[in-house]
């Protein structure tokens, strides 16, 4: 790595080297995980490079290749698995200056990777009254490119499934890391080569996304006496084809009372479990009937709240997805969480009954290949790494998938196998392996046995003295 | 019945008594069924009354009650089960003059019952670029009120389920048949008292419906070598959460070749089964990839067809739903059809393997309580009523629901049980039982045993010499 040569070659592309700022920009939300927190806390890049155009990204990658400088791309840094942590140091590639909306039509939008999702929706709502199909709970901070590179779904996944599903990304513009970087327009199945690859095999600089109709989604909180009832109700709402909802999330007591401090006045007791819902205005009368029918307690509905009350509340999506855990961490830094998938309500019940208050349940209702499933983001009252592993193993033994959020590699956090298309594309697009090093086991350790039960270790971390 | 007294009391409300016109307006598409054809062909009303406002509907119903004149409401008369056949004679109530669009907002529309659905969509597209969630294949003729009173779903049901689902109808204005008719605004669960009740317990004069985003849906035909493959592909498309489709319908050979005469140039042989699709423009690239992946044959896609080619073709929805059978009947009047529901692909395979060319398969992919199911509208090469009954019984014995389209009563065509809410509402709204007589067994014969296996007979039909 010749950092000085690299810097000199960048011309007037903005570079930051103040160590405190660089360290701050070298971090994502890895600290959600106690394991990643201790493992990655010393990780930092040497500089942050902030190109302002695709041409400048090409320059950065050409010079990075030439001077062998590791490059870790970064949007707003809101990922939770260390996706944007620079395990080999080098340079952070900050893409937030590429924030232009390129074109908007009735059913799609093309924008640069660094645009903040809320800003993008503001532009498409203004132009065609359309909005993105889904967004993470970090909607007001996160970038489009970061979501595509490091996320999988979120608010809206109850209708549209995940980013991985055919048709949910229409096109990506990607810059390769070679002697002469190429700017590729990927469409169709090629999109999956770089989506959710953490920027390990090309830098996403532009994306074309389908739009759906925008509604003034109504925030709703419904109370239930116990966690199972809340989950059962949420499952029923999710199966109602005529009730248009963007978000359905049951959260077990005492999480709503203990962690949703702004909403606490609406929650009747510490024992109350709550279902968070975002419903289309036209769905509200039928949803209210449905709540009555299921003997739910309508704690809050945004369409009937006074403006001064609403103004003091965060939107419901900032209680859901990874924001549930975030709110918990602010109040009790010893907690953590898991990512699970329960194929049906019986498995949810098993988890509630088995773990009780050690793992207060939090479900996100989602579509998974055309079926309504219970995607779990339960809070875990963390004791030891061994116990966390035991909880994971109990889930797997009971037929419940776990996507481990306490691992920073693509494979260990995902399906525990190599994505051969992503690996093949990395060989083409990043032949010297300097894009986000240490995140793709298949690249660094092609013979790693995922069935071994072992956790993979990136030796580069030791080099940096960071593990 | 005092018909002359009734006519005199109607004032200047238009009345038609030309027997040929009255007979024509006394018919729906009951002739889809050979059984209903012979059973109902002599059925006719004495007059047709065509009110022009809700006030005139109130007048008609007040005078009908006073002079004991049976009233059978009618929209465009495109139902297939004799829903709008006047089994006790009397007067047809033609609602097509109530065709005003009352209000349109971003997410909903309120209109009178007689508005033609295509016209309503034209108005909402113009105003807010929105459209109805679903419509029957008779979109260009059928009225909104007729669809709600006599239909259940259609094009769009792959996304939104059926009219019966919570949230798919927002409100109904209904006129009762009493000494002083009431005009009731029904919302919430009350809507289900009169939706799909064939106008037996109140006359729907207005409806408020949710709107969804309008797209210029792209018509697509995909060919497969056999019926099972076509159904399997259709099932896979239906499970793709990211592929926005309004219609997915596999149709077994030789139906596409033999009956879809305008599209025949695109169909490669009589042995080719075809999947009919309406896809959003943004879904087309991913859909084309998906077709390739499943080794389908892209026979036609409207977004790439020349305007002069497109101009000669009916829209895909006029090949689907009950139009498939309609096109068959025009070429071979001896065929008929069934309405089935296959819970999964294995049951579809069972039906294809069991009945072969006696029952060329036609499936409509739909959502049913949040699950993707295979709704069958198979063509039946009709031989005898006994054989038709046998086919039905074989389905039921194999765990496949049959909604018998060869019966004119609500119960026998539906769930074979009394809808107690509909019956209770009839007692309130039509105490003398003159609205669409003979269609609700629960009213005429409260003790009828649906488990007896017997077909119910409306004795009024004999009185008219019509059965």
PDB file of C-alpha atoms in Angstrom, chain B residues 213-448:
ATOM      1  CA  UNK B 213     -51.740   3.054  -8.681  1.00  0.00           C
ATOM      2  CA  UNK B 214     -52.589   2.881 -12.355  1.00  0.00           C
ATOM      3  CA  UNK B 215     -50.048   1.350 -14.723  1.00  0.00           C
ATOM      4  CA  UNK B 216     -50.107   0.779 -18.456  1.00  0.00           C
ATOM      5  CA  UNK B 217     -50.271  -2.963 -17.883  1.00  0.00           C
ATOM      6  CA  UNK B 218     -48.319  -4.961 -20.432  1.00  0.00           C
ATOM      7  CA  UNK B 219     -50.085  -7.959 -21.984  1.00  0.00           C
ATOM      8  CA  UNK B 220     -47.885 -11.051 -22.152  1.00  0.00           C
ATOM      9  CA  UNK B 221     -48.357 -14.597 -23.490  1.00  0.00           C
ATOM     10  CA  UNK B 222     -45.838 -17.272 -22.511  1.00  0.00           C
ATOM     11  CA  UNK B 223     -45.933 -20.726 -24.121  1.00  0.00           C
ATOM     12  CA  UNK B 224     -45.164 -24.119 -22.552  1.00  0.00           C
ATOM     13  CA  UNK B 225     -45.125 -27.651 -23.859  1.00  0.00           C
ATOM     14  CA  UNK B 226     -47.684 -28.916 -21.421  1.00  0.00           C
ATOM     15  CA  UNK B 227     -50.407 -27.761 -19.097  1.00  0.00           C
ATOM     16  CA  UNK B 228     -48.621 -28.749 -15.918  1.00  0.00           C
ATOM     17  CA  UNK B 229     -45.507 -26.759 -16.822  1.00  0.00           C
ATOM     18  CA  UNK B 230     -47.656 -23.727 -17.594  1.00  0.00           C
ATOM     19  CA  UNK B 231     -49.382 -24.024 -14.206  1.00  0.00           C
ATOM     20  CA  UNK B 232     -46.067 -24.537 -12.394  1.00  0.00           C
ATOM     21  CA  UNK B 233     -44.598 -21.428 -14.032  1.00  0.00           C
ATOM     22  CA  UNK B 234     -47.705 -19.387 -13.244  1.00  0.00           C
ATOM     23  CA  UNK B 235     -47.448 -20.484  -9.623  1.00  0.00           C
ATOM     24  CA  UNK B 236     -43.821 -19.363  -9.501  1.00  0.00           C
ATOM     25  CA  UNK B 237     -44.595 -15.962 -11.023  1.00  0.00           C
ATOM     26  CA  UNK B 238     -47.376 -15.519  -8.485  1.00  0.00           C
ATOM     27  CA  UNK B 239     -44.909 -16.098  -5.632  1.00  0.00           C
ATOM     28  CA  UNK B 240     -42.472 -13.433  -6.881  1.00  0.00           C
ATOM     29  CA  UNK B 241     -43.144 -10.546  -4.528  1.00  0.00           C
ATOM     30  CA  UNK B 242     -41.083  -8.139  -6.615  1.00  0.00           C
ATOM     31  CA  UNK B 243     -42.849  -8.817  -9.940  1.00  0.00           C
ATOM     32  CA  UNK B 244     -45.908  -6.615 -10.028  1.00  0.00           C
ATOM     33  CA  UNK B 245     -48.618  -8.419 -12.030  1.00  0.00           C
ATOM     34  CA  UNK B 246     -52.351  -7.788 -12.243  1.00  0.00           C
ATOM     35  CA  UNK B 247     -53.210 -11.078 -13.912  1.00  0.00           C
ATOM     36  CA  UNK B 248     -51.561 -14.519 -14.116  1.00  0.00           C
ATOM     37  CA  UNK B 249     -53.539 -17.278 -15.818  1.00  0.00           C
ATOM     38  CA  UNK B 250     -52.324 -20.585 -17.274  1.00  0.00           C
ATOM     39  CA  UNK B 251     -54.600 -22.030 -19.959  1.00  0.00           C
ATOM     40  CA  UNK B 252     -54.081 -25.615 -21.139  1.00  0.00           C
ATOM     41  CA  UNK B 253     -53.821 -26.704 -24.753  1.00  0.00           C
ATOM     42  CA  UNK B 254     -55.753 -26.834 -26.987  1.00  0.00           C
ATOM     43  CA  UNK B 255     -57.786 -23.921 -25.574  1.00  0.00           C
ATOM     44  CA  UNK B 256     -55.384 -21.108 -26.591  1.00  0.00           C
ATOM     45  CA  UNK B 257     -55.060 -22.354 -30.172  1.00  0.00           C
ATOM     46  CA  UNK B 258     -58.702 -23.321 -30.599  1.00  0.00           C
ATOM     47  CA  UNK B 259     -60.442 -20.432 -28.856  1.00  0.00           C
ATOM     48  CA  UNK B 260     -58.124 -17.387 -28.860  1.00  0.00           C
ATOM     49  CA  UNK B 261     -58.591 -16.711 -32.563  1.00  0.00           C
ATOM     50  CA  UNK B 262     -57.091 -13.203 -32.714  1.00  0.00           C
ATOM     51  CA  UNK B 263     -54.013 -14.374 -30.791  1.00  0.00           C
ATOM     52  CA  UNK B 264     -53.684 -17.622 -32.761  1.00  0.00           C
ATOM     53  CA  UNK B 265     -50.853 -16.262 -34.974  1.00  0.00           C
ATOM     54  CA  UNK B 266     -48.678 -16.055 -31.842  1.00  0.00           C
ATOM     55  CA  UNK B 267     -49.431 -19.587 -30.631  1.00  0.00           C
ATOM     56  CA  UNK B 268     -47.068 -22.111 -32.130  1.00  0.00           C
ATOM     57  CA  UNK B 269     -49.227 -25.220 -32.170  1.00  0.00           C
ATOM     58  CA  UNK B 270     -52.454 -26.746 -30.939  1.00  0.00           C
ATOM     59  CA  UNK B 271     -50.373 -28.522 -28.279  1.00  0.00           C
ATOM     60  CA  UNK B 272     -49.067 -25.327 -26.699  1.00  0.00           C
ATOM     61  CA  UNK B 273     -50.344 -24.299 -23.281  1.00  0.00           C
ATOM     62  CA  UNK B 274     -50.167 -20.595 -22.542  1.00  0.00           C
ATOM     63  CA  UNK B 275     -49.775 -18.392 -19.468  1.00  0.00           C
ATOM     64  CA  UNK B 276     -51.608 -15.056 -19.765  1.00  0.00           C
ATOM     65  CA  UNK B 277     -49.996 -12.230 -17.792  1.00  0.00           C
ATOM     66  CA  UNK B 278     -50.602  -8.525 -17.236  1.00  0.00           C
ATOM     67  CA  UNK B 279     -47.391  -7.032 -15.852  1.00  0.00           C
ATOM     68  CA  UNK B 280     -46.411  -3.530 -14.779  1.00  0.00           C
ATOM     69  CA  UNK B 281     -43.984  -1.923 -17.238  1.00  0.00           C
ATOM     70  CA  UNK B 282     -41.227  -1.870 -14.593  1.00  0.00           C
ATOM     71  CA  UNK B 283     -41.644  -5.635 -14.134  1.00  0.00           C
ATOM     72  CA  UNK B 284     -41.068  -6.522 -17.779  1.00  0.00           C
ATOM     73  CA  UNK B 285     -37.270  -6.914 -17.814  1.00  0.00           C
ATOM     74  CA  UNK B 286     -37.303  -9.132 -14.728  1.00  0.00           C
ATOM     75  CA  UNK B 287     -40.305 -11.073 -16.044  1.00  0.00           C
ATOM     76  CA  UNK B 288     -38.509 -11.706 -19.342  1.00  0.00           C
ATOM     77  CA  UNK B 289     -35.514 -13.035 -17.389  1.00  0.00           C
ATOM     78  CA  UNK B 290     -37.829 -15.208 -15.339  1.00  0.00           C
ATOM     79  CA  UNK B 291     -39.437 -16.627 -18.499  1.00  0.00           C
ATOM     80  CA  UNK B 292     -35.967 -17.507 -19.828  1.00  0.00           C
ATOM     81  CA  UNK B 293     -34.983 -19.074 -16.533  1.00  0.00           C
ATOM     82  CA  UNK B 294     -38.070 -21.325 -16.659  1.00  0.00           C
ATOM     83  CA  UNK B 295     -37.537 -22.129 -20.348  1.00  0.00           C
ATOM     84  CA  UNK B 296     -40.835 -20.541 -21.325  1.00  0.00           C
ATOM     85  CA  UNK B 297     -41.537 -19.323 -24.824  1.00  0.00           C
ATOM     86  CA  UNK B 298     -42.201 -15.555 -24.906  1.00  0.00           C
ATOM     87  CA  UNK B 299     -44.976 -15.618 -27.542  1.00  0.00           C
ATOM     88  CA  UNK B 300     -46.199 -12.060 -27.221  1.00  0.00           C
ATOM     89  CA  UNK B 301     -45.366  -8.978 -25.184  1.00  0.00           C
ATOM     90  CA  UNK B 302     -47.431  -5.871 -25.690  1.00  0.00           C
ATOM     91  CA  UNK B 303     -44.606  -3.457 -24.906  1.00  0.00           C
ATOM     92  CA  UNK B 304     -42.716  -4.609 -27.974  1.00  0.00           C
ATOM     93  CA  UNK B 305     -45.633  -5.187 -30.368  1.00  0.00           C
ATOM     94  CA  UNK B 306     -46.258  -2.794 -33.253  1.00  0.00           C
ATOM     95  CA  UNK B 307     -49.262  -0.476 -32.714  1.00  0.00           C
ATOM     96  CA  UNK B 308     -51.081  -1.906 -35.747  1.00  0.00           C
ATOM     97  CA  UNK B 309     -50.648  -5.436 -34.326  1.00  0.00           C
ATOM     98  CA  UNK B 310     -51.839  -4.419 -30.871  1.00  0.00           C
ATOM     99  CA  UNK B 311     -54.855  -2.628 -32.306  1.00  0.00           C
ATOM    100  CA  UNK B 312     -56.219  -5.904 -33.662  1.00  0.00           C
ATOM    101  CA  UNK B 313     -55.910  -7.844 -30.418  1.00  0.00           C
ATOM    102  CA  UNK B 314     -58.352  -7.908 -27.524  1.00  0.00           C
ATOM    103  CA  UNK B 315     -56.725  -7.140 -24.155  1.00  0.00           C
ATOM    104  CA  UNK B 316     -55.390 -10.178 -22.315  1.00  0.00           C
ATOM    105  CA  UNK B 317     -58.076  -9.854 -19.640  1.00  0.00           C
ATOM    106  CA  UNK B 318     -60.621 -10.641 -22.359  1.00  0.00           C
ATOM    107  CA  UNK B 319     -58.947 -14.035 -22.766  1.00  0.00           C
ATOM    108  CA  UNK B 320     -59.077 -14.736 -19.041  1.00  0.00           C
ATOM    109  CA  UNK B 321     -61.563 -15.390 -16.247  1.00  0.00           C
ATOM    110  CA  UNK B 322     -65.005 -16.104 -17.688  1.00  0.00           C
ATOM    111  CA  UNK B 323     -63.949 -14.789 -21.089  1.00  0.00           C
ATOM    112  CA  UNK B 324     -61.942 -17.977 -21.649  1.00  0.00           C
ATOM    113  CA  UNK B 325     -65.175 -19.948 -21.490  1.00  0.00           C
ATOM    114  CA  UNK B 326     -67.056 -17.296 -23.459  1.00  0.00           C
ATOM    115  CA  UNK B 327     -64.565 -17.579 -26.315  1.00  0.00           C
ATOM    116  CA  UNK B 328     -64.890 -21.348 -26.164  1.00  0.00           C
ATOM    117  CA  UNK B 329     -68.696 -21.202 -26.266  1.00  0.00           C
ATOM    118  CA  UNK B 330     -68.589 -19.071 -29.401  1.00  0.00           C
ATOM    119  CA  UNK B 331     -66.643 -21.818 -31.181  1.00  0.00           C
ATOM    120  CA  UNK B 332     -68.081 -24.912 -29.479  1.00  0.00           C
ATOM    121  CA  UNK B 333     -71.468 -24.294 -27.824  1.00  0.00           C
ATOM    122  CA  UNK B 334     -71.438 -27.765 -26.256  1.00  0.00           C
ATOM    123  CA  UNK B 335     -68.711 -26.962 -23.729  1.00  0.00           C
ATOM    124  CA  UNK B 336     -69.196 -25.604 -20.242  1.00  0.00           C
ATOM    125  CA  UNK B 337     -66.967 -24.960 -17.236  1.00  0.00           C
ATOM    126  CA  UNK B 338     -66.449 -25.340 -13.528  1.00  0.00           C
ATOM    127  CA  UNK B 339     -65.190 -23.113 -10.716  1.00  0.00           C
ATOM    128  CA  UNK B 340     -62.725 -24.898  -8.496  1.00  0.00           C
ATOM    129  CA  UNK B 341     -59.966 -24.081  -6.067  1.00  0.00           C
ATOM    130  CA  UNK B 342     -56.758 -26.093  -5.930  1.00  0.00           C
ATOM    131  CA  UNK B 343     -54.808 -25.417  -2.752  1.00  0.00           C
ATOM    132  CA  UNK B 344     -51.481 -26.301  -4.377  1.00  0.00           C
ATOM    133  CA  UNK B 345     -49.791 -27.401  -7.574  1.00  0.00           C
ATOM    134  CA  UNK B 346     -50.052 -31.106  -6.728  1.00  0.00           C
ATOM    135  CA  UNK B 347     -53.852 -30.868  -6.779  1.00  0.00           C
ATOM    136  CA  UNK B 348     -53.709 -29.078 -10.117  1.00  0.00           C
ATOM    137  CA  UNK B 349     -51.585 -31.935 -11.438  1.00  0.00           C
ATOM    138  CA  UNK B 350     -54.088 -34.437 -10.085  1.00  0.00           C
ATOM    139  CA  UNK B 351     -56.900 -32.687 -11.990  1.00  0.00           C
ATOM    140  CA  UNK B 352     -54.891 -32.451 -15.218  1.00  0.00           C
ATOM    141  CA  UNK B 353     -53.887 -36.119 -15.018  1.00  0.00           C
ATOM    142  CA  UNK B 354     -57.335 -37.338 -14.009  1.00  0.00           C
ATOM    143  CA  UNK B 355     -59.506 -35.523 -16.521  1.00  0.00           C
ATOM    144  CA  UNK B 356     -57.178 -34.867 -19.466  1.00  0.00           C
ATOM    145  CA  UNK B 357     -58.889 -33.334 -22.477  1.00  0.00           C
ATOM    146  CA  UNK B 358     -62.345 -33.835 -20.976  1.00  0.00           C
ATOM    147  CA  UNK B 359     -61.474 -30.849 -18.770  1.00  0.00           C
ATOM    148  CA  UNK B 360     -58.802 -28.595 -20.330  1.00  0.00           C
ATOM    149  CA  UNK B 361     -57.327 -26.750 -17.366  1.00  0.00           C
ATOM    150  CA  UNK B 362     -57.703 -23.025 -16.910  1.00  0.00           C
ATOM    151  CA  UNK B 363     -56.340 -21.505 -13.719  1.00  0.00           C
ATOM    152  CA  UNK B 364     -56.519 -18.002 -12.335  1.00  0.00           C
ATOM    153  CA  UNK B 365     -53.749 -17.353  -9.819  1.00  0.00           C
ATOM    154  CA  UNK B 366     -55.305 -15.507  -6.881  1.00  0.00           C
ATOM    155  CA  UNK B 367     -54.642 -14.574  -3.294  1.00  0.00           C
ATOM    156  CA  UNK B 368     -56.973 -16.279  -0.865  1.00  0.00           C
ATOM    157  CA  UNK B 369     -56.606 -15.075   2.722  1.00  0.00           C
ATOM    158  CA  UNK B 370     -53.011 -14.110   2.168  1.00  0.00           C
ATOM    159  CA  UNK B 371     -51.968 -17.259   0.324  1.00  0.00           C
ATOM    160  CA  UNK B 372     -51.382 -17.792  -3.366  1.00  0.00           C
ATOM    161  CA  UNK B 373     -53.879 -20.400  -4.622  1.00  0.00           C
ATOM    162  CA  UNK B 374     -54.832 -21.906  -7.944  1.00  0.00           C
ATOM    163  CA  UNK B 375     -58.411 -20.858  -8.685  1.00  0.00           C
ATOM    164  CA  UNK B 376     -59.713 -23.107 -11.424  1.00  0.00           C
ATOM    165  CA  UNK B 377     -62.081 -22.172 -14.222  1.00  0.00           C
ATOM    166  CA  UNK B 378     -61.525 -25.319 -16.304  1.00  0.00           C
ATOM    167  CA  UNK B 379     -63.387 -25.866 -19.530  1.00  0.00           C
ATOM    168  CA  UNK B 380     -65.554 -29.011 -19.384  1.00  0.00           C
ATOM    169  CA  UNK B 381     -66.456 -30.946 -22.512  1.00  0.00           C
ATOM    170  CA  UNK B 382     -70.012 -31.500 -21.378  1.00  0.00           C
ATOM    171  CA  UNK B 383     -71.721 -34.832 -21.904  1.00  0.00           C
ATOM    172  CA  UNK B 384     -74.364 -35.288 -19.213  1.00  0.00           C
ATOM    173  CA  UNK B 385     -75.408 -33.605 -16.012  1.00  0.00           C
ATOM    174  CA  UNK B 386     -74.534 -36.829 -14.200  1.00  0.00           C
ATOM    175  CA  UNK B 387     -70.958 -36.746 -15.460  1.00  0.00           C
ATOM    176  CA  UNK B 388     -70.636 -33.074 -14.518  1.00  0.00           C
ATOM    177  CA  UNK B 389     -71.783 -33.943 -10.999  1.00  0.00           C
ATOM    178  CA  UNK B 390     -69.294 -36.798 -10.925  1.00  0.00           C
ATOM    179  CA  UNK B 391     -66.440 -34.458 -11.846  1.00  0.00           C
ATOM    180  CA  UNK B 392     -67.527 -32.139  -9.045  1.00  0.00           C
ATOM    181  CA  UNK B 393     -67.692 -35.005  -6.530  1.00  0.00           C
ATOM    182  CA  UNK B 394     -64.245 -36.267  -7.553  1.00  0.00           C
ATOM    183  CA  UNK B 395     -62.865 -32.793  -6.902  1.00  0.00           C
ATOM    184  CA  UNK B 396     -64.491 -32.569  -3.498  1.00  0.00           C
ATOM    185  CA  UNK B 397     -63.292 -36.049  -2.560  1.00  0.00           C
ATOM    186  CA  UNK B 398     -59.764 -34.906  -3.430  1.00  0.00           C
ATOM    187  CA  UNK B 399     -59.815 -31.857  -1.196  1.00  0.00           C
ATOM    188  CA  UNK B 400     -60.523 -29.330  -3.960  1.00  0.00           C
ATOM    189  CA  UNK B 401     -63.300 -26.823  -3.386  1.00  0.00           C
ATOM    190  CA  UNK B 402     -65.983 -26.431  -6.082  1.00  0.00           C
ATOM    191  CA  UNK B 403     -68.115 -23.303  -6.388  1.00  0.00           C
ATOM    192  CA  UNK B 404     -70.841 -24.698  -8.606  1.00  0.00           C
ATOM    193  CA  UNK B 405     -71.607 -22.298 -11.458  1.00  0.00           C
ATOM    194  CA  UNK B 406     -74.565 -24.426 -12.505  1.00  0.00           C
ATOM    195  CA  UNK B 407     -76.779 -23.271  -9.655  1.00  0.00           C
ATOM    196  CA  UNK B 408     -78.617 -19.970  -9.366  1.00  0.00           C
ATOM    197  CA  UNK B 409     -78.827 -19.738  -5.567  1.00  0.00           C
ATOM    198  CA  UNK B 410     -76.353 -17.921  -3.373  1.00  0.00           C
ATOM    199  CA  UNK B 411     -75.790 -20.958  -1.216  1.00  0.00           C
ATOM    200  CA  UNK B 412     -75.365 -23.654  -3.857  1.00  0.00           C
ATOM    201  CA  UNK B 413     -72.995 -21.554  -5.943  1.00  0.00           C
ATOM    202  CA  UNK B 414     -71.052 -20.580  -2.851  1.00  0.00           C
ATOM    203  CA  UNK B 415     -70.107 -22.182   0.435  1.00  0.00           C
ATOM    204  CA  UNK B 416     -73.223 -24.414   0.651  1.00  0.00           C
ATOM    205  CA  UNK B 417     -74.328 -22.840   3.858  1.00  0.00           C
ATOM    206  CA  UNK B 418     -76.526 -20.010   4.979  1.00  0.00           C
ATOM    207  CA  UNK B 419     -74.921 -16.596   5.354  1.00  0.00           C
ATOM    208  CA  UNK B 420     -76.713 -15.618   8.556  1.00  0.00           C
ATOM    209  CA  UNK B 421     -75.756 -11.935   8.293  1.00  0.00           C
ATOM    210  CA  UNK B 422     -77.250 -11.745   4.801  1.00  0.00           C
ATOM    211  CA  UNK B 423     -80.408 -13.549   5.929  1.00  0.00           C
ATOM    212  CA  UNK B 424     -80.827 -11.329   8.981  1.00  0.00           C
ATOM    213  CA  UNK B 425     -80.390  -8.229   6.856  1.00  0.00           C
ATOM    214  CA  UNK B 426     -82.996  -9.472   4.381  1.00  0.00           C
ATOM    215  CA  UNK B 427     -85.499  -9.736   7.219  1.00  0.00           C
ATOM    216  CA  UNK B 428     -84.910  -6.041   7.928  1.00  0.00           C
ATOM    217  CA  UNK B 429     -84.483  -4.684   4.442  1.00  0.00           C
ATOM    218  CA  UNK B 430     -86.944  -6.781   2.434  1.00  0.00           C
ATOM    219  CA  UNK B 431     -89.579  -8.002   4.888  1.00  0.00           C
ATOM    220  CA  UNK B 432     -92.000  -9.126   2.188  1.00  0.00           C
ATOM    221  CA  UNK B 433     -89.292 -10.962   0.248  1.00  0.00           C
ATOM    222  CA  UNK B 434     -89.809  -9.360  -3.140  1.00  0.00           C
ATOM    223  CA  UNK B 435     -86.165  -8.565  -3.918  1.00  0.00           C
ATOM    224  CA  UNK B 436     -84.704 -11.075  -6.409  1.00  0.00           C
ATOM    225  CA  UNK B 437     -86.907 -13.966  -5.253  1.00  0.00           C
ATOM    226  CA  UNK B 438     -85.646 -17.519  -5.316  1.00  0.00           C
ATOM    227  CA  UNK B 439     -81.939 -16.759  -4.951  1.00  0.00           C
ATOM    228  CA  UNK B 440     -81.519 -17.162  -1.186  1.00  0.00           C
ATOM    229  CA  UNK B 441     -82.463 -20.634  -0.040  1.00  0.00           C
ATOM    230  CA  UNK B 442     -82.204 -19.562   3.589  1.00  0.00           C
ATOM    231  CA  UNK B 443     -85.142 -17.201   3.017  1.00  0.00           C
ATOM    232  CA  UNK B 444     -87.404 -19.495   1.027  1.00  0.00           C
ATOM    233  CA  UNK B 445     -86.602 -22.763   2.744  1.00  0.00           C
ATOM    234  CA  UNK B 446     -84.906 -22.179   6.108  1.00  0.00           C
ATOM    235  CA  UNK B 447     -84.858 -25.904   6.886  1.00  0.00           C
ATOM    236  CA  UNK B 448     -83.140 -26.990   3.688  1.00  0.00           C
TER     237      UNK B 448
END
